[in-house]
Amino acid sequence: MKALKLTSFILALILSVGLVSCNKNSKDNKETGAKETNTTVNNEAPPSEDEPEEEEKINELLNPATTLPAGSRYHSRGALSGIIASEDGKTEFPVTANGDEFYYTDYKYTYTDGAMFDGVAGWTVTVADDKKSETILTAVLESINGDPVVSVNACFKDCVNLQYAPAIPESVVTMTHAFYGCAALTAAPVIPESVKHIDGAFYGCLSMKGEVEINATPETFADCFYATGYELTLKGACENKADLAATGVEGMIKY
C-alpha cells in the first residue's frame, strides 16, 4: 500500500513539474540575473570583501529595526490596524502583536505569540504566492524588529521549480514540510542546531542528492526523507542519523 502511495505521489510530482516547465525556460536567465546576490546559490562566486552578502545586509537592516524598509508592507492586527506601505523606508515599525503580517522580498512573515511553537514567540515565514514558481529565492530573515524567525513550516511547499534552498536561520525551531514536494531541489540546506521538528521536510524532493548537514537532533522527524530520488549522506552533529535515514527508501540514505 505504501509503495502504491509513493508511486502515485511521484507521478503527481512529475506531472506538476511538466505543467509549469513550459514557462520556466524563458524566465531562467532573467531570474538568475535578478537574484544573483542570493547567498545560497551553489557554485556562486564569493562576494567581495567590500560588499557584504545580501543576507547580512538584510538582517543588519531588520535585526533590530525602528523603521520598515522601503518596499515592504506591514499588516498590524494590534492597536494599529490596517496595512502600512513603506516606500521611503521612514515608516516606524508598530508594536508587534499576535497575527501581524510583514511582506518583504519573496516572503510573507506572520508573528505568533508562541502557542504554536513550543512556547517560542517569533515569526513564521512562507513564500509569497506570486513567487512559488521561481527557481531561486532571496534569503530568509533571521529576525524582524528584534523578534526571531522561529518557523519555516511548509515555507517552500510545492515550489516545484525551486532548485536552490535558501539558508535556514539559526533561530528556527520547526521546519515541518519545509520543502515538501520541491521536485527540482538539487541540494538540502544546512539544518541548524536549533531545529526540533523536521517531519516531512524533504518529502518528495526527487532531485536532491549529495550530503545533508544536520546539526540538530530533532525530536520529531516522520517521513523526513520520504520519496527522495537519489542517494543521500547525512553529516553533521545530529545524534539520531539512523532514525532519520530510516524515513527514506531503504539503503538510499547513508550516515
mmCIF file of C-alpha atoms in Angstrom:
data_model
loop_
_atom_site.group_PDB
_atom_site.id
_atom_site.type_symbol
_atom_site.label_atom_id
_atom_site.label_comp_id
_atom_site.label_asym_id
_atom_site.label_seq_id
_atom_site.Cartn_x
_atom_site.Cartn_y
_atom_site.Cartn_z
ATOM 1 C CA MET A 1 0.000 0.000 0.000
ATOM 2 C CA LYS A 2 2.870 2.342 0.880
ATOM 3 C CA ALA A 3 4.552 1.547 -2.447
ATOM 4 C CA LEU A 4 1.344 2.491 -4.287
ATOM 5 C CA LYS A 5 1.180 5.716 -2.317
ATOM 6 C CA LEU A 6 4.807 6.502 -3.218
ATOM 7 C CA THR A 7 4.262 5.740 -6.907
ATOM 8 C CA SER A 8 1.160 7.926 -7.061
ATOM 9 C CA PHE A 9 2.964 10.771 -5.315
ATOM 10 C CA ILE A 10 5.948 10.642 -7.689
ATOM 11 C CA LEU A 11 3.678 10.577 -10.757
ATOM 12 C CA ALA A 12 1.781 13.596 -9.439
ATOM 13 C CA LEU A 13 5.028 15.491 -8.914
ATOM 14 C CA ILE A 14 6.295 14.678 -12.405
ATOM 15 C CA LEU A 15 3.029 15.909 -13.925
ATOM 16 C CA SER A 16 3.116 19.117 -11.889
ATOM 17 C CA VAL A 17 6.695 19.843 -12.961
ATOM 18 C CA GLY A 18 5.736 19.239 -16.588
ATOM 19 C CA LEU A 19 2.842 21.684 -16.414
ATOM 20 C CA VAL A 20 4.971 24.542 -15.111
ATOM 21 C CA SER A 21 8.191 23.838 -17.037
ATOM 22 C CA CYS A 22 6.889 25.383 -20.242
ATOM 23 C CA ASN A 23 7.020 28.791 -18.584
ATOM 24 C CA LYS A 24 10.292 28.207 -16.785
ATOM 25 C CA ASN A 25 12.931 28.304 -19.538
ATOM 26 C CA SER A 26 12.118 31.780 -20.747
ATOM 27 C CA LYS A 27 12.378 33.095 -17.191
ATOM 28 C CA ASP A 28 15.561 31.363 -16.029
ATOM 29 C CA ASN A 29 18.120 33.853 -17.362
ATOM 30 C CA LYS A 30 16.125 36.818 -16.143
ATOM 31 C CA GLU A 31 15.600 35.283 -12.702
ATOM 32 C CA THR A 32 19.230 34.306 -12.279
ATOM 33 C CA GLY A 33 20.408 37.811 -13.156
ATOM 34 C CA ALA A 34 17.850 39.496 -10.922
ATOM 35 C CA LYS A 35 18.724 37.358 -7.894
ATOM 36 C CA GLU A 36 22.424 36.773 -8.340
ATOM 37 C CA THR A 37 23.057 38.119 -4.823
ATOM 38 C CA ASN A 38 21.225 35.194 -3.207
ATOM 39 C CA THR A 39 23.726 33.782 -0.716
ATOM 40 C CA THR A 40 22.658 30.148 -1.082
ATOM 41 C CA VAL A 41 23.116 29.547 -4.809
ATOM 42 C CA ASN A 42 25.568 26.698 -5.371
ATOM 43 C CA ASN A 43 28.859 27.437 -7.173
ATOM 44 C CA GLU A 44 28.361 31.194 -6.884
ATOM 45 C CA ALA A 45 31.479 33.341 -6.762
ATOM 46 C CA PRO A 46 32.163 34.625 -3.221
ATOM 47 C CA PRO A 47 31.118 38.225 -2.586
ATOM 48 C CA SER A 48 33.696 40.989 -2.486
ATOM 49 C CA GLU A 49 35.101 41.763 0.949
ATOM 50 C CA ASP A 50 33.938 45.329 0.455
ATOM 51 C CA GLU A 51 30.360 44.225 -0.316
ATOM 52 C CA PRO A 52 28.504 42.380 2.489
ATOM 53 C CA GLU A 53 26.398 39.410 1.452
ATOM 54 C CA GLU A 54 22.738 40.107 0.735
ATOM 55 C CA GLU A 55 21.590 38.062 3.729
ATOM 56 C CA GLU A 56 23.889 40.059 6.037
ATOM 57 C CA LYS A 57 22.665 43.380 4.625
ATOM 58 C CA ILE A 58 19.005 42.446 5.076
ATOM 59 C CA ASN A 59 19.469 41.133 8.608
ATOM 60 C CA GLU A 60 21.512 44.188 9.573
ATOM 61 C CA LEU A 61 18.584 46.305 8.418
ATOM 62 C CA LEU A 62 15.946 44.404 10.355
ATOM 63 C CA ASN A 63 17.697 42.981 13.404
ATOM 64 C CA PRO A 64 16.603 45.059 15.220
ATOM 65 C CA ALA A 65 14.995 47.917 13.290
ATOM 66 C CA THR A 66 12.980 51.024 14.041
ATOM 67 C CA THR A 67 11.598 51.643 10.560
ATOM 68 C CA LEU A 68 10.047 49.492 7.835
ATOM 69 C CA PRO A 69 12.385 49.019 4.842
ATOM 70 C CA ALA A 70 11.414 50.604 1.549
ATOM 71 C CA GLY A 71 9.045 48.461 -0.494
ATOM 72 C CA SER A 72 7.801 46.413 2.468
ATOM 73 C CA ARG A 73 4.238 46.130 3.806
ATOM 74 C CA TYR A 74 3.058 45.551 7.361
ATOM 75 C CA HIS A 75 -0.439 44.458 8.311
ATOM 76 C CA SER A 76 -0.882 45.061 12.028
ATOM 77 C CA ARG A 77 -3.601 43.266 13.971
ATOM 78 C CA GLY A 78 -2.732 45.028 17.222
ATOM 79 C CA ALA A 79 -3.579 48.536 18.356
ATOM 80 C CA LEU A 80 -2.583 49.966 14.976
ATOM 81 C CA SER A 81 -4.691 48.164 12.360
ATOM 82 C CA GLY A 82 -4.549 48.133 8.577
ATOM 83 C CA ILE A 83 -1.744 47.853 6.026
ATOM 84 C CA ILE A 84 1.213 50.210 6.268
ATOM 85 C CA ALA A 85 3.050 50.709 2.986
ATOM 86 C CA SER A 86 6.644 51.917 3.292
ATOM 87 C CA GLU A 87 8.001 53.399 0.094
ATOM 88 C CA ASP A 88 10.758 55.563 1.549
ATOM 89 C CA GLY A 89 11.930 53.460 4.490
ATOM 90 C CA LYS A 90 10.869 56.090 7.036
ATOM 91 C CA THR A 91 7.731 54.446 8.456
ATOM 92 C CA GLU A 92 8.220 53.215 12.024
ATOM 93 C CA PHE A 93 7.593 49.583 12.954
ATOM 94 C CA PRO A 94 4.388 49.252 15.012
ATOM 95 C CA VAL A 95 4.378 47.361 18.316
ATOM 96 C CA THR A 96 4.323 43.671 17.327
ATOM 97 C CA ALA A 97 1.129 41.726 18.105
ATOM 98 C CA ASN A 98 -0.018 38.145 17.535
ATOM 99 C CA GLY A 99 -1.141 37.677 13.932
ATOM 100 C CA ASP A 100 0.774 40.646 12.492
ATOM 101 C CA GLU A 101 1.922 40.134 8.889
ATOM 102 C CA PHE A 102 5.070 41.507 7.266
ATOM 103 C CA TYR A 103 5.643 41.292 3.494
ATOM 104 C CA TYR A 104 9.206 41.702 2.271
ATOM 105 C CA THR A 105 11.193 40.447 -0.747
ATOM 106 C CA ASP A 106 9.893 36.950 -1.672
ATOM 107 C CA TYR A 107 8.162 36.168 1.622
ATOM 108 C CA LYS A 108 5.228 36.681 3.942
ATOM 109 C CA TYR A 109 6.079 36.639 7.666
ATOM 110 C CA THR A 110 3.411 36.151 10.351
ATOM 111 C CA TYR A 111 4.012 36.805 14.048
ATOM 112 C CA THR A 112 2.988 34.193 16.615
ATOM 113 C CA ASP A 113 2.907 34.570 20.392
ATOM 114 C CA GLY A 114 4.437 31.098 20.841
ATOM 115 C CA ALA A 115 1.336 28.989 21.411
ATOM 116 C CA MET A 116 2.046 27.008 18.218
ATOM 117 C CA PHE A 117 5.815 26.510 18.501
ATOM 118 C CA ASP A 118 6.849 25.043 21.845
ATOM 119 C CA GLY A 119 6.143 28.330 23.596
ATOM 120 C CA VAL A 120 8.706 30.191 21.478
ATOM 121 C CA ALA A 121 7.363 33.531 20.250
ATOM 122 C CA GLY A 122 8.515 34.848 16.889
ATOM 123 C CA TRP A 123 7.841 34.908 13.161
ATOM 124 C CA THR A 124 6.797 32.135 10.801
ATOM 125 C CA VAL A 125 7.600 32.513 7.110
ATOM 126 C CA THR A 126 6.127 31.273 3.822
ATOM 127 C CA VAL A 127 6.916 32.033 0.187
ATOM 128 C CA ALA A 128 4.588 34.665 -1.261
ATOM 129 C CA ASP A 129 2.002 33.206 -3.654
ATOM 130 C CA ASP A 130 3.386 35.089 -6.661
ATOM 131 C CA LYS A 131 6.901 33.695 -6.047
ATOM 132 C CA LYS A 132 6.094 29.979 -5.853
ATOM 133 C CA SER A 133 7.136 29.295 -9.459
ATOM 134 C CA GLU A 134 10.644 30.773 -9.029
ATOM 135 C CA THR A 135 13.833 28.710 -9.360
ATOM 136 C CA ILE A 136 15.821 30.927 -6.966
ATOM 137 C CA LEU A 137 14.593 32.841 -3.923
ATOM 138 C CA THR A 138 16.118 35.537 -1.739
ATOM 139 C CA ALA A 139 17.413 34.974 1.795
ATOM 140 C CA VAL A 140 15.047 34.259 4.688
ATOM 141 C CA LEU A 141 15.333 36.771 7.513
ATOM 142 C CA GLU A 142 16.655 35.638 10.886
ATOM 143 C CA SER A 143 14.971 38.385 12.900
ATOM 144 C CA ILE A 144 12.408 41.163 12.384
ATOM 145 C CA ASN A 145 12.191 44.148 14.705
ATOM 146 C CA GLY A 146 14.095 42.215 17.377
ATOM 147 C CA ASP A 147 11.942 39.054 17.254
ATOM 148 C CA PRO A 148 13.360 35.810 15.775
ATOM 149 C CA VAL A 149 12.064 33.830 12.812
ATOM 150 C CA VAL A 150 11.135 30.526 14.504
ATOM 151 C CA SER A 151 9.261 28.548 11.847
ATOM 152 C CA VAL A 152 9.705 27.641 8.196
ATOM 153 C CA ASN A 153 6.870 25.093 8.323
ATOM 154 C CA ALA A 154 5.631 24.488 4.748
ATOM 155 C CA CYS A 155 7.569 27.601 3.725
ATOM 156 C CA PHE A 156 8.624 26.255 0.305
ATOM 157 C CA LYS A 157 5.953 23.570 0.000
ATOM 158 C CA ASP A 158 5.133 22.684 -3.630
ATOM 159 C CA CYS A 159 7.621 25.196 -5.085
ATOM 160 C CA VAL A 160 8.210 22.634 -7.830
ATOM 161 C CA ASN A 161 10.718 24.792 -9.775
ATOM 162 C CA LEU A 162 12.901 25.704 -6.790
ATOM 163 C CA GLN A 163 16.453 24.454 -7.411
ATOM 164 C CA TYR A 164 18.443 26.124 -4.623
ATOM 165 C CA ALA A 165 17.447 26.118 -0.957
ATOM 166 C CA PRO A 166 17.783 29.399 0.936
ATOM 167 C CA ALA A 167 19.691 29.081 4.212
ATOM 168 C CA ILE A 168 17.674 28.118 7.290
ATOM 169 C CA PRO A 169 18.179 30.768 10.016
ATOM 170 C CA GLU A 170 19.783 29.558 13.254
ATOM 171 C CA SER A 171 16.740 30.851 15.146
ATOM 172 C CA VAL A 172 14.367 28.309 13.520
ATOM 173 C CA VAL A 173 12.714 25.749 15.821
ATOM 174 C CA THR A 174 10.461 23.908 13.378
ATOM 175 C CA MET A 175 10.634 23.119 9.647
ATOM 176 C CA THR A 176 7.871 20.564 9.194
ATOM 177 C CA HIS A 177 7.088 20.085 5.464
ATOM 178 C CA ALA A 178 9.518 22.947 4.704
ATOM 179 C CA PHE A 179 10.488 21.649 1.228
ATOM 180 C CA TYR A 180 7.612 19.205 0.731
ATOM 181 C CA GLY A 181 7.113 18.490 -2.976
ATOM 182 C CA CYS A 182 10.109 20.550 -4.177
ATOM 183 C CA ALA A 183 10.833 18.126 -7.002
ATOM 184 C CA ALA A 184 13.571 20.258 -8.623
ATOM 185 C CA LEU A 185 15.557 20.967 -5.435
ATOM 186 C CA THR A 186 19.140 19.824 -6.034
ATOM 187 C CA ALA A 187 20.607 20.007 -2.520
ATOM 188 C CA ALA A 188 19.446 20.421 1.062
ATOM 189 C CA PRO A 189 20.367 23.443 3.208
ATOM 190 C CA VAL A 190 22.305 23.050 6.454
ATOM 191 C CA ILE A 191 19.912 22.196 9.291
ATOM 192 C CA PRO A 192 20.892 24.315 12.329
ATOM 193 C CA GLU A 193 21.156 23.017 15.883
ATOM 194 C CA SER A 194 18.023 24.905 16.960
ATOM 195 C CA VAL A 195 15.605 22.761 14.897
ATOM 196 C CA LYS A 196 13.356 20.380 16.889
ATOM 197 C CA HIS A 197 10.817 19.314 14.258
ATOM 198 C CA ILE A 198 11.669 18.161 10.745
ATOM 199 C CA ASP A 199 8.706 15.956 9.807
ATOM 200 C CA GLY A 200 8.285 15.602 6.038
ATOM 201 C CA ALA A 201 10.819 18.380 5.464
ATOM 202 C CA PHE A 202 12.163 16.845 2.226
ATOM 203 C CA TYR A 203 9.177 14.672 1.302
ATOM 204 C CA GLY A 204 9.115 14.262 -2.487
ATOM 205 C CA CYS A 205 12.416 16.061 -3.206
ATOM 206 C CA LEU A 206 13.133 13.827 -6.193
ATOM 207 C CA SER A 207 16.222 15.690 -7.476
ATOM 208 C CA MET A 208 18.037 16.169 -4.170
ATOM 209 C CA LYS A 209 21.377 14.394 -3.878
ATOM 210 C CA GLY A 210 24.729 14.511 -2.070
ATOM 211 C CA GLU A 211 25.411 15.365 1.559
ATOM 212 C CA VAL A 212 22.861 16.726 4.027
ATOM 213 C CA GLU A 213 24.411 18.503 7.018
ATOM 214 C CA ILE A 214 22.148 18.173 10.060
ATOM 215 C CA ASN A 215 23.469 19.794 13.228
ATOM 216 C CA ALA A 216 20.202 19.343 15.137
ATOM 217 C CA THR A 217 18.959 16.222 16.897
ATOM 218 C CA PRO A 218 15.263 16.646 16.058
ATOM 219 C CA GLU A 219 12.539 15.379 18.372
ATOM 220 C CA THR A 220 10.092 14.596 15.545
ATOM 221 C CA PHE A 221 11.063 13.596 12.001
ATOM 222 C CA ALA A 222 8.353 11.351 10.479
ATOM 223 C CA ASP A 223 8.678 10.967 6.677
ATOM 224 C CA CYS A 224 11.566 13.454 6.629
ATOM 225 C CA PHE A 225 13.199 11.871 3.546
ATOM 226 C CA TYR A 226 10.206 10.015 2.161
ATOM 227 C CA ALA A 227 10.114 9.801 -1.676
ATOM 228 C CA THR A 228 13.553 11.311 -2.278
ATOM 229 C CA GLY A 229 15.055 10.091 -5.531
ATOM 230 C CA TYR A 230 18.840 9.799 -5.050
ATOM 231 C CA GLU A 231 21.383 8.507 -2.575
ATOM 232 C CA LEU A 232 21.987 10.927 0.306
ATOM 233 C CA THR A 233 24.656 11.021 3.014
ATOM 234 C CA LEU A 234 23.805 12.509 6.413
ATOM 235 C CA LYS A 235 26.555 14.594 8.033
ATOM 236 C CA GLY A 236 26.800 16.977 10.964
ATOM 237 C CA ALA A 237 26.319 16.785 14.739
ATOM 238 C CA CYS A 238 22.917 15.054 14.621
ATOM 239 C CA GLU A 239 22.725 12.195 17.150
ATOM 240 C CA ASN A 240 19.851 10.264 15.572
ATOM 241 C CA LYS A 241 21.014 9.935 11.969
ATOM 242 C CA ALA A 242 19.972 6.280 11.843
ATOM 243 C CA ASP A 243 16.383 7.182 12.679
ATOM 244 C CA LEU A 244 16.353 9.930 10.053
ATOM 245 C CA ALA A 245 17.843 7.594 7.441
ATOM 246 C CA ALA A 246 15.059 5.116 8.099
ATOM 247 C CA THR A 247 12.471 7.659 6.899
ATOM 248 C CA GLY A 248 13.707 7.265 3.310
ATOM 249 C CA VAL A 249 13.992 4.384 0.872
ATOM 250 C CA GLU A 250 15.931 1.532 2.471
ATOM 251 C CA GLY A 251 19.614 1.669 1.610
ATOM 252 C CA MET A 252 19.418 5.050 -0.141
ATOM 253 C CA ILE A 253 20.395 7.208 2.841
ATOM 254 C CA LYS A 254 23.869 6.724 4.353
ATOM 255 C CA TYR A 255 25.321 8.112 7.565
#
